[in-house]
Coordinates of C-alpha atoms and ligand atoms in Angstrom, one line a residue:
M1 CA 27.0 44.0 -75.9
N2 CA 26.1 41.7 -78.6
A3 CA 23.7 42.9 -80.4
E4 CA 20.8 40.4 -80.6
R5 CA 20.4 40.9 -77.1
S6 CA 17.6 43.9 -76.3
D7 CA 17.2 45.8 -73.0
G8 CA 14.4 46.3 -72.0
P9 CA 10.6 45.0 -70.5
P10 CA 9.8 41.5 -70.9
R11 CA 9.1 40.6 -74.2
A12 CA 5.1 40.6 -75.2
S13 CA 4.9 36.9 -75.5
S14 CA 6.1 36.2 -72.7
A15 CA 3.7 38.2 -70.7
P16 CA 1.6 36.1 -68.1
T17 CA -2.0 37.3 -69.9
G18 CA -0.4 36.2 -73.6
G19 CA -1.3 33.9 -76.5
S20 CA -1.2 30.3 -77.5
A21 CA 2.5 30.0 -76.2
T22 CA 1.5 30.8 -72.7
H23 CA -0.9 28.0 -72.7
E24 CA 1.2 25.9 -74.3
A25 CA 4.0 26.4 -71.9
A26 CA 1.0 25.8 -69.2
S27 CA 0.6 22.1 -70.1
V28 CA 3.7 22.0 -69.9
G29 CA 3.9 22.9 -66.6
A30 CA 1.1 20.4 -65.7
L31 CA 2.5 17.3 -67.3
G32 CA 5.2 17.7 -64.3
L33 CA 8.3 18.3 -67.0
R34 CA 11.1 18.5 -64.4
C35 CA 13.0 22.0 -65.3
D36 CA 16.0 21.1 -67.1
R37 CA 13.6 19.2 -69.3
T38 CA 11.7 22.2 -71.0
P39 CA 12.4 24.0 -73.5
A40 CA 12.9 26.9 -71.6
W41 CA 15.9 25.4 -69.9
A42 CA 17.7 24.7 -73.6
A43 CA 17.0 28.3 -74.2
L44 CA 18.5 29.5 -71.4
Q45 CA 21.5 27.3 -71.5
A46 CA 21.8 28.6 -75.5
H47 CA 21.1 32.1 -74.0
H48 CA 24.2 32.3 -71.5
A49 CA 26.7 30.3 -73.9
K50 CA 25.8 33.2 -76.6
A51 CA 25.0 36.4 -74.1
G52 CA 24.6 35.4 -70.2
K53 CA 28.1 34.7 -69.6
S54 CA 29.9 37.5 -71.0
F55 CA 27.0 40.5 -70.3
D56 CA 28.4 43.8 -68.9
L57 CA 26.2 45.5 -66.3
R58 CA 28.0 49.0 -67.2
E59 CA 27.8 48.7 -70.9
A60 CA 24.0 47.6 -70.2
F61 CA 23.4 50.3 -68.4
A62 CA 25.1 52.6 -70.9
A63 CA 23.5 51.2 -74.1
H64 CA 20.0 51.6 -71.9
P65 CA 19.0 54.7 -69.9
Q66 CA 16.0 53.2 -69.2
R67 CA 17.9 50.0 -67.3
F68 CA 16.9 50.6 -63.2
A69 CA 13.2 51.6 -64.2
D70 CA 12.3 48.4 -66.3
F71 CA 14.6 46.3 -63.9
S72 CA 13.1 47.8 -60.9
Q73 CA 9.6 46.3 -58.7
D74 CA 7.4 48.1 -56.3
A75 CA 5.6 45.6 -54.2
P76 CA 4.1 46.2 -50.9
H77 CA 6.1 47.8 -48.8
V78 CA 9.2 46.9 -50.4
F79 CA 11.3 48.3 -53.6
A80 CA 13.7 45.9 -55.3
D81 CA 16.3 47.4 -57.5
L82 CA 17.3 44.2 -59.9
S83 CA 18.9 46.5 -62.5
K84 CA 22.0 45.7 -61.5
N85 CA 21.9 42.3 -61.9
L86 CA 23.5 39.7 -64.9
I87 CA 19.9 40.0 -66.8
D88 CA 18.5 41.6 -69.6
A89 CA 14.9 41.2 -71.5
Q90 CA 15.4 37.9 -72.8
T91 CA 17.1 36.7 -70.0
Q92 CA 13.9 37.9 -68.1
S93 CA 11.7 36.7 -70.5
L94 CA 13.3 32.9 -70.6
L95 CA 13.0 32.6 -66.6
L96 CA 9.3 33.6 -67.0
D97 CA 9.3 30.5 -69.6
L98 CA 10.9 28.6 -67.0
A99 CA 8.2 29.0 -64.7
R100 CA 5.4 28.6 -66.5
Q101 CA 6.7 25.4 -68.3
S102 CA 8.2 24.1 -64.7
G103 CA 4.7 24.4 -63.0
L104 CA 5.6 27.3 -61.1
E105 CA 1.4 28.8 -61.2
E106 CA 0.4 25.2 -60.4
R107 CA 2.2 24.7 -57.6
R108 CA 1.6 27.6 -56.1
A109 CA -2.0 27.5 -57.1
A110 CA -1.6 23.8 -55.0
M111 CA -0.6 26.0 -52.2
F112 CA -2.8 28.6 -51.8
S113 CA -5.3 26.2 -51.9
G114 CA -4.6 23.8 -49.6
E115 CA -3.2 20.6 -51.3
K116 CA -1.0 18.5 -49.2
I117 CA 2.3 20.0 -51.1
N118 CA 4.3 18.8 -48.6
A119 CA 4.3 15.0 -50.2
T120 CA 6.9 13.5 -47.6
E121 CA 4.8 14.5 -44.5
N122 CA 1.4 14.5 -45.9
R123 CA 1.1 17.8 -44.8
A124 CA -0.8 21.1 -47.1
V125 CA 1.7 24.2 -46.7
M126 CA -0.7 27.0 -45.5
H127 CA 1.3 29.5 -43.2
F128 CA -0.2 32.3 -45.6
L129 CA -3.5 31.4 -44.3
L130 CA -1.8 32.7 -40.4
R131 CA -1.8 36.1 -41.5
D132 CA -5.0 36.1 -43.6
P133 CA -7.3 39.1 -42.0
A134 CA -10.7 38.1 -40.5
P135 CA -12.9 40.3 -43.1
A136 CA -10.8 37.9 -45.7
L137 CA -12.7 35.0 -44.0
V138 CA -16.1 36.2 -44.8
G139 CA -15.9 36.8 -48.9
R140 CA -13.4 33.8 -48.9
A141 CA -15.0 31.2 -47.3
Q142 CA -17.6 30.8 -49.6
A143 CA -14.8 30.1 -52.2
A144 CA -12.4 28.3 -50.4
P145 CA -12.1 24.4 -50.1
E146 CA -14.1 24.3 -46.7
S147 CA -10.9 22.9 -44.8
I148 CA -9.4 26.1 -45.5
A149 CA -12.5 28.0 -44.1
N150 CA -12.6 26.1 -41.0
E151 CA -8.6 25.9 -40.5
L152 CA -8.7 29.9 -40.8
A153 CA -11.6 30.2 -38.5
Q154 CA -9.4 28.3 -35.8
V155 CA -6.8 30.4 -36.7
H156 CA -8.6 33.3 -35.8
Q157 CA -9.9 32.5 -32.5
T158 CA -6.1 31.3 -31.8
L159 CA -4.5 33.9 -32.5
D160 CA -7.3 36.5 -30.6
A161 CA -6.7 34.0 -27.5
M162 CA -2.6 34.6 -28.1
L163 CA -2.9 38.0 -28.4
A164 CA -5.0 38.9 -25.2
Y165 CA -2.5 36.9 -23.6
A166 CA 0.1 39.0 -25.0
E167 CA -1.7 41.7 -23.6
Q168 CA -2.4 40.6 -20.1
V169 CA 1.5 39.4 -19.7
R170 CA 1.7 43.6 -21.2
S171 CA -0.2 44.6 -18.4
D172 CA 1.9 42.6 -15.5
G173 CA 4.0 44.7 -13.8
A174 CA 5.8 42.0 -12.2
I175 CA 6.6 40.1 -15.0
T176 CA 9.6 41.8 -16.1
D177 CA 11.7 39.0 -18.0
I178 CA 10.4 36.6 -21.0
V179 CA 12.5 34.0 -21.8
N180 CA 11.3 32.3 -24.7
M181 CA 12.9 28.5 -25.4
G182 CA 13.0 27.3 -29.0
I183 CA 15.7 26.6 -31.3
G184 CA 15.4 27.0 -35.5
G185 CA 12.2 28.2 -36.9
S186 CA 11.3 28.1 -32.9
D187 CA 13.7 30.8 -32.2
L188 CA 15.3 32.2 -35.7
G189 CA 11.8 34.0 -36.4
P190 CA 10.6 35.6 -33.1
Q191 CA 14.4 36.9 -32.6
M192 CA 15.1 38.1 -35.2
A193 CA 11.7 40.2 -36.2
A194 CA 12.1 41.3 -31.6
L195 CA 15.5 43.2 -32.7
A196 CA 13.9 44.0 -35.5
L197 CA 11.6 45.9 -33.9
D198 CA 13.6 46.8 -30.8
E199 CA 11.9 50.4 -31.2
F200 CA 8.5 49.1 -31.1
R201 CA 10.0 47.1 -28.0
L202 CA 7.5 47.9 -24.4
P203 CA 9.6 49.3 -22.2
G204 CA 10.1 47.4 -19.1
K205 CA 10.1 43.7 -20.9
R206 CA 13.0 42.4 -21.9
L207 CA 13.2 39.5 -24.5
H208 CA 15.9 36.6 -23.6
F209 CA 15.9 33.9 -25.9
V210 CA 17.5 30.7 -25.2
S211 CA 17.9 27.9 -28.0
N212 CA 21.7 26.1 -27.9
I213 CA 21.5 23.1 -26.0
D214 CA 24.9 24.2 -24.4
G215 CA 24.3 25.4 -21.1
Q216 CA 26.0 28.4 -20.5
E217 CA 23.3 30.2 -22.5
L218 CA 20.4 29.3 -20.6
A219 CA 23.1 30.0 -16.8
T220 CA 24.0 33.0 -18.3
V221 CA 20.0 33.9 -18.5
L222 CA 19.5 32.7 -15.5
A223 CA 22.1 34.7 -13.3
Q224 CA 19.9 37.7 -15.0
V225 CA 16.4 37.1 -13.7
K226 CA 14.1 36.3 -11.0
P227 CA 11.7 33.5 -10.7
Q228 CA 8.7 35.8 -9.5
N229 CA 9.4 38.2 -12.4
T230 CA 10.2 35.6 -15.0
L231 CA 8.2 34.3 -17.9
F232 CA 9.0 30.8 -19.6
L233 CA 8.0 30.1 -23.2
V234 CA 8.8 26.7 -24.1
A235 CA 8.4 27.0 -27.8
S236 CA 8.7 23.8 -30.0
K237 CA 6.6 22.7 -32.7
T238 CA 7.0 18.8 -31.7
F239 CA 7.7 19.6 -28.2
T240 CA 10.1 16.9 -28.7
T241 CA 13.9 18.5 -29.9
T242 CA 16.1 17.5 -27.5
E243 CA 17.5 21.4 -26.6
T244 CA 14.3 22.7 -26.2
M245 CA 13.1 20.0 -23.9
T246 CA 16.9 20.1 -22.2
N247 CA 16.3 24.2 -21.6
A248 CA 13.1 23.6 -20.5
A249 CA 13.4 21.4 -17.9
S250 CA 16.3 22.8 -16.9
A251 CA 14.2 25.8 -16.2
K252 CA 11.9 24.4 -14.5
R253 CA 14.2 22.7 -12.3
W254 CA 15.6 26.2 -11.6
F255 CA 12.4 27.9 -10.8
E256 CA 10.9 25.7 -8.5
A257 CA 14.3 25.0 -6.6
Q258 CA 14.0 29.3 -6.3
G259 CA 10.8 28.2 -4.6
G260 CA 8.6 29.0 -8.0
T261 CA 5.5 26.9 -7.3
D262 CA 3.3 28.7 -9.7
I263 CA 4.1 26.9 -13.2
A264 CA 0.6 28.0 -14.6
R265 CA 1.3 31.4 -14.3
H266 CA 5.4 31.8 -15.5
F267 CA 5.0 29.1 -18.2
A268 CA 3.8 28.8 -21.1
A269 CA 3.9 25.8 -24.1
L270 CA 3.6 27.4 -27.6
T271 CA 3.2 23.6 -30.0
T272 CA 1.6 21.8 -32.0
N273 CA 1.5 19.5 -29.3
V274 CA -0.5 20.4 -26.1
T275 CA -0.2 17.0 -25.0
A276 CA 2.8 16.8 -24.7
A277 CA 3.0 20.0 -23.0
N278 CA 0.5 19.4 -20.4
D279 CA 2.2 15.9 -19.5
F280 CA 5.4 17.9 -18.9
G281 CA 3.3 20.3 -16.5
I282 CA 2.2 23.6 -18.5
S283 CA -0.9 24.5 -18.4
T284 CA -1.5 27.4 -20.6
T285 CA -0.7 26.4 -23.9
F286 CA -1.2 28.0 -27.5
G287 CA -1.5 26.1 -30.4
F288 CA -1.3 25.7 -34.1
W289 CA -1.3 23.3 -36.8
D290 CA 1.4 20.9 -38.8
W291 CA 0.7 22.8 -41.9
V292 CA 2.7 25.4 -40.1
G293 CA 6.7 24.9 -40.7
G294 CA 8.8 25.2 -38.3
R295 CA 10.8 27.9 -40.5
Y296 CA 7.1 29.6 -41.7
S297 CA 6.2 29.4 -38.0
L298 CA 6.8 33.3 -36.8
W299 CA 3.1 34.5 -37.8
S300 CA 1.8 31.6 -35.2
A301 CA 2.2 30.9 -31.9
I302 CA 5.3 31.0 -31.9
G303 CA 5.3 34.8 -31.9
L304 CA 4.2 35.2 -28.8
P305 CA 6.8 36.5 -27.0
L306 CA 7.1 39.7 -30.4
A307 CA 3.4 40.2 -29.7
I308 CA 4.1 40.5 -26.1
A309 CA 7.5 42.8 -27.3
I310 CA 4.9 44.8 -29.8
G311 CA 1.5 44.8 -28.8
A312 CA -1.2 42.9 -30.3
Q313 CA -1.8 45.8 -32.7
G314 CA 2.2 45.7 -33.5
F315 CA 1.8 41.9 -34.1
R316 CA -1.9 41.9 -36.4
D317 CA 0.3 44.9 -38.0
L318 CA 3.2 42.1 -39.3
L319 CA 0.7 39.9 -40.6
A320 CA -0.9 42.3 -42.6
G321 CA 2.1 43.6 -44.1
A322 CA 2.8 39.7 -44.8
H323 CA -0.9 39.6 -46.0
A324 CA -0.4 42.6 -48.3
M325 CA 3.0 40.6 -49.7
D326 CA 0.8 37.1 -50.2
E327 CA -1.7 38.9 -52.4
H328 CA 1.1 40.3 -54.3
F329 CA 2.6 36.8 -54.8
R330 CA -0.6 35.5 -55.5
S331 CA -2.3 37.9 -58.1
A332 CA 0.6 40.2 -59.9
P333 CA 1.4 38.8 -63.0
L334 CA 4.5 37.0 -63.1
A335 CA 6.8 39.5 -64.7
H336 CA 5.7 42.4 -62.0
N337 CA 6.1 39.7 -59.3
L338 CA 8.5 40.2 -56.9
P339 CA 8.5 36.9 -55.3
V340 CA 9.2 35.3 -58.6
R341 CA 11.5 38.0 -60.6
L342 CA 14.0 37.4 -57.2
G343 CA 13.2 33.3 -57.3
L344 CA 14.1 33.3 -60.8
L345 CA 17.4 35.2 -60.4
D346 CA 18.4 32.7 -58.1
V347 CA 17.9 29.6 -60.4
W348 CA 19.9 31.9 -63.1
Y349 CA 22.5 32.4 -61.0
R350 CA 22.9 28.9 -59.6
N351 CA 22.0 27.0 -62.4
F352 CA 23.1 28.6 -65.6
H353 CA 25.9 31.2 -64.0
G354 CA 26.9 28.3 -61.4
F355 CA 26.9 30.7 -58.7
T356 CA 27.7 28.7 -55.7
S357 CA 26.1 31.1 -52.5
R358 CA 24.4 34.6 -51.9
S359 CA 25.5 37.0 -49.6
I360 CA 22.8 39.2 -48.1
A361 CA 24.2 42.5 -46.4
P362 CA 20.9 43.5 -44.2
Y363 CA 22.0 47.8 -43.8
S364 CA 20.5 48.3 -40.5
S365 CA 21.7 46.6 -37.1
A366 CA 18.3 46.2 -36.4
L367 CA 18.3 43.1 -39.2
R368 CA 21.0 41.8 -37.5
R369 CA 19.8 38.4 -38.0
L370 CA 18.2 38.5 -40.9
P371 CA 21.2 36.7 -42.7
A372 CA 20.8 34.0 -39.4
Y373 CA 16.6 33.6 -40.3
L374 CA 17.4 33.6 -44.0
Q375 CA 20.5 30.7 -44.0
Q376 CA 17.3 28.7 -41.9
L377 CA 14.8 29.8 -44.3
E378 CA 16.6 29.0 -47.6
M379 CA 18.8 26.4 -46.8
E380 CA 16.3 23.9 -45.0
S381 CA 14.0 24.6 -47.3
N382 CA 16.0 24.0 -50.8
G383 CA 18.6 22.7 -49.9
K384 CA 17.4 19.3 -51.2
R385 CA 19.0 16.7 -53.7
V386 CA 15.7 14.6 -54.9
D387 CA 13.0 15.2 -56.8
L388 CA 9.4 15.2 -55.1
E389 CA 9.7 11.2 -56.2
G390 CA 12.5 11.0 -55.0
N391 CA 15.2 10.6 -57.5
A392 CA 18.5 12.6 -57.9
L393 CA 18.8 15.6 -59.6
P394 CA 21.1 16.3 -62.0
F395 CA 21.6 20.0 -60.8
A396 CA 22.3 22.1 -57.8
T397 CA 19.7 23.5 -55.9
A398 CA 20.1 26.1 -52.6
P399 CA 22.8 28.3 -53.2
V400 CA 25.0 28.8 -49.3
L401 CA 23.3 31.9 -47.7
W402 CA 25.6 34.0 -45.9
G403 CA 26.1 37.4 -44.2
E404 CA 26.3 40.1 -42.0
P405 CA 24.7 43.9 -41.2
G406 CA 26.5 46.5 -43.3
T407 CA 28.6 48.1 -42.8
N408 CA 30.6 45.8 -40.4
G409 CA 30.5 42.9 -43.5
Q410 CA 32.6 45.5 -45.5
H411 CA 35.3 45.8 -42.9
A412 CA 35.8 41.7 -42.9
Y413 CA 34.2 39.9 -46.0
F414 CA 34.0 42.7 -48.7
Q415 CA 37.4 42.0 -50.1
M416 CA 36.7 38.6 -51.3
L417 CA 33.3 39.9 -52.7
H418 CA 35.0 42.8 -54.8
Q419 CA 38.6 40.7 -55.6
G420 CA 37.9 37.1 -55.0
T421 CA 38.1 34.6 -57.5
E422 CA 34.3 33.9 -57.3
V423 CA 31.6 35.7 -58.1
V424 CA 28.9 36.0 -55.1
P425 CA 25.4 38.1 -56.0
V426 CA 24.8 40.1 -52.7
E427 CA 21.7 41.2 -51.6
L428 CA 21.7 44.5 -50.0
V429 CA 18.8 45.8 -47.8
A430 CA 18.3 49.3 -46.6
V431 CA 16.2 51.6 -44.6
K432 CA 15.2 54.8 -45.8
R433 CA 14.3 56.4 -42.8
V434 CA 15.2 55.5 -39.5
A435 CA 13.5 56.7 -36.2
R436 CA 15.9 55.5 -33.6
S437 CA 19.5 57.1 -35.1
L438 CA 21.5 60.1 -34.8
P439 CA 22.1 63.3 -37.0
G440 CA 24.6 62.6 -39.5
H441 CA 24.0 58.5 -38.8
N442 CA 21.8 57.2 -42.0
D443 CA 22.7 59.3 -44.7
K444 CA 26.1 57.4 -43.6
L445 CA 24.9 54.1 -43.6
L446 CA 22.7 54.8 -46.6
A447 CA 25.3 55.9 -48.8
N448 CA 27.3 53.0 -47.8
A449 CA 25.0 50.8 -49.1
L450 CA 24.9 53.3 -52.5
A451 CA 28.5 52.6 -52.6
Q452 CA 28.9 49.0 -52.0
A453 CA 26.5 48.2 -54.9
Q454 CA 28.3 50.9 -56.8
A455 CA 32.1 49.4 -56.5
L456 CA 30.6 45.7 -56.9
M457 CA 29.1 47.0 -60.6
Q458 CA 31.7 49.6 -61.5
G459 CA 34.8 48.0 -60.4
K460 CA 38.3 49.9 -61.1
T461 CA 40.1 49.1 -63.7
D462 CA 42.5 51.8 -63.9
G463 CA 44.6 50.4 -61.1
G464 CA 45.8 47.6 -62.6
G465 CA 47.2 44.2 -60.3
H466 CA 46.2 44.6 -56.6
K467 CA 44.5 47.6 -57.6
H468 CA 42.1 46.6 -60.0
F469 CA 38.7 45.7 -59.2
P470 CA 37.0 43.5 -61.9
G471 CA 33.3 44.6 -61.4
N472 CA 30.5 43.5 -63.1
R473 CA 29.4 41.9 -60.0
P474 CA 25.4 41.6 -59.4
S475 CA 23.6 42.9 -56.6
T476 CA 19.9 43.6 -55.7
F477 CA 19.3 46.5 -53.8
L478 CA 16.1 46.2 -51.7
L479 CA 14.2 49.2 -50.0
L480 CA 12.1 49.7 -47.1
E481 CA 10.6 53.3 -46.9
T482 CA 10.5 52.9 -42.9
L483 CA 11.3 49.3 -40.6
T484 CA 7.4 48.7 -39.4
P485 CA 6.3 45.6 -38.2
A486 CA 4.2 46.0 -41.1
S487 CA 7.4 46.3 -43.5
L488 CA 9.1 43.6 -41.8
G489 CA 6.1 41.2 -42.6
A490 CA 5.9 42.3 -45.8
L491 CA 10.0 41.6 -46.3
I492 CA 9.5 38.2 -44.6
A493 CA 6.8 37.2 -46.8
L494 CA 8.4 38.2 -49.9
Q495 CA 12.1 35.8 -49.1
E496 CA 9.4 33.2 -48.2
H497 CA 7.3 33.5 -51.1
R498 CA 11.2 33.7 -53.4
V499 CA 12.3 30.2 -52.1
F500 CA 8.7 28.6 -53.1
V501 CA 9.7 29.8 -56.5
S502 CA 12.9 28.4 -56.5
G503 CA 12.0 25.1 -55.1
A504 CA 8.7 25.0 -57.3
I505 CA 11.2 25.6 -60.0
W506 CA 13.6 22.9 -59.2
G507 CA 10.6 20.6 -58.2
I508 CA 11.6 19.6 -54.8
N509 CA 10.2 19.6 -51.6
S510 CA 10.9 23.2 -50.0
F511 CA 9.2 21.5 -46.7
D512 CA 10.2 18.7 -44.9
Q513 CA 14.0 18.7 -44.1
W514 CA 14.9 15.0 -43.3
G515 CA 18.7 16.0 -43.6
V516 CA 18.5 17.1 -40.1
E517 CA 17.4 13.7 -38.6
L518 CA 20.5 11.5 -39.3
G519 CA 22.5 13.6 -36.9
K520 CA 20.1 13.7 -34.2
V521 CA 20.1 10.3 -33.9
L522 CA 23.5 9.8 -33.7
A523 CA 23.5 12.2 -31.2
K524 CA 21.5 10.2 -28.8
D525 CA 23.8 6.7 -29.2
L526 CA 26.4 9.0 -28.5
E527 CA 25.8 10.7 -25.3
S528 CA 25.2 7.3 -23.8
R529 CA 28.6 5.6 -25.4
L530 CA 30.2 9.2 -23.9
A531 CA 29.2 7.9 -20.7
S532 CA 30.0 4.6 -20.6
G533 CA 33.3 4.5 -23.3
D534 CA 31.3 1.9 -25.3
A535 CA 33.3 2.4 -28.8
A536 CA 32.4 -0.5 -30.2
A537 CA 31.6 -0.6 -33.7
L538 CA 32.1 3.3 -34.1
D539 CA 34.6 4.3 -36.7
G540 CA 37.8 5.6 -36.1
S541 CA 38.0 9.1 -35.8
T542 CA 35.0 8.9 -33.6
T543 CA 35.9 6.4 -31.3
G544 CA 39.1 8.5 -31.0
L545 CA 37.5 11.7 -30.0
L546 CA 35.4 9.5 -28.1
Q547 CA 38.3 8.5 -26.1
R548 CA 39.7 11.8 -25.5
L549 CA 36.4 13.7 -24.8
R550 CA 36.1 10.9 -21.9
Ligands
LIG601 O1 15.6 20.1 -36.8 C1 15.1 21.0 -37.3 C2 13.8 21.6 -37.0 O2 13.0 20.2 -37.6 C3 13.5 22.4 -37.7 O3 12.9 22.5 -38.8 C4 12.7 23.4 -36.8 O4 12.8 24.8 -36.4 C5 13.2 23.0 -35.6 O5 14.3 21.7 -35.5 C6 12.9 23.3 -34.2 O6 11.7 22.3 -34.0 P1 10.2 22.7 -33.2 O7 9.8 23.6 -33.1 O8 9.7 21.2 -33.1 O9 11.0 22.2 -31.9

């Protein structure tokens, strides 16, 4: 290990409450300096060249017995062991400098004060408001801008109405099946959370999630349900998304063809576009606001299927867990702020080590949809190539995010994680106590999570050739005491905010998604060409495929 490098807690000069260096840095951020033009960026490059790329975890632990304590962090409902990452105190200190110099604190303050930080859509970003508990309204209303106080009042009115409806459905014995039709953020969040919290689901209520435009998905669900026992939820922020509109229209046709007439009882819409839902023929609607991004909408009316499953109190607990993480993100010093530390690690790995992906391994089958959920969160938010002004960036942004639950992934792609040529930081998520398990299982599960993180770091160098494990492969270990609505809420909010952190440092808009638009337009054009056979002005490949498909 390099003698100049010191391990242990971050340097005092970098503490967020520190002296002039901090103020200077903050003013650089206020000038809007792009991250790669900050002094900290250059310092991190030099640090990486000198010590970062040759950093050895095994040596770091040998030299610093306190490393686990120094690089772990308690946050609301989540404990994080960051010690098996390729960082030392200096790395962390420089990353904190980068955060300040890139204006992270200013951007965070702008979000929490309701500024329109989603500039390309001229929208505020206030999903945190959806989990702000009512009592805070009283205290916050004086301090918060009037617009936020007004929004918060509406949030609580809508939440109360939505949860009252959820309770009504729960006590309605005739409704046994709830079919959520939505895609992207209108599917991934509620589906992931409903699976995660299945233990809390009211028996007798079956949840189905239909997202794909592939008619097989809806047809399979319709074959299992009866119109008189089914509640269809049309979940779409815009109420224009082709997949959801196609599925909703087919579900309504099926319902009516089966003799169903009471649309008001059997269909509800979760949308910001209540007029379009009414035009579609749905009168039971739960609204939300344009300042809730699709991938941040679990906390809004989009969470209705989950609320039906786990009840009003369970849903409020989910919001409370997320709110606790919001407060941690908003107020904990940067050096002890878990979303900040995770987001900075993401930047360190992506921009200085050049790692192209991150693998997520939930050691919990209940969390099996977490990787899919996080893919949208990370890659739709930060998969951007231009800065806030639209200028192309010279550095990399979002990594590829991928993964499967452990232990399944171990028997599929962990080979590559241990012995492949790419280094992939792994994020393990484990749950200490699991109520719905069987004797002996959870210890085996947890032992596997520990073993993988240990093996990635330690390696095995006495084997040689094919049996050589290089080790020194980084991992983060997130630990929940139990998987409850509150801890899940905190875990998701943690992930939202870490994505905010890296996006803020990169100086990109994490809240738009223009990249999904082109394909939507082309699909509309090709749908009519599939019918007509018109291939005029198409490229050769698309023409060839179109002809084969007809
Ligand atoms: O196409 C991408 C996207 O706009 C996502 O951002 C969003 O979560 C999803 O489609 C669904 O959109 P909507 O809720 O408006 O149907």
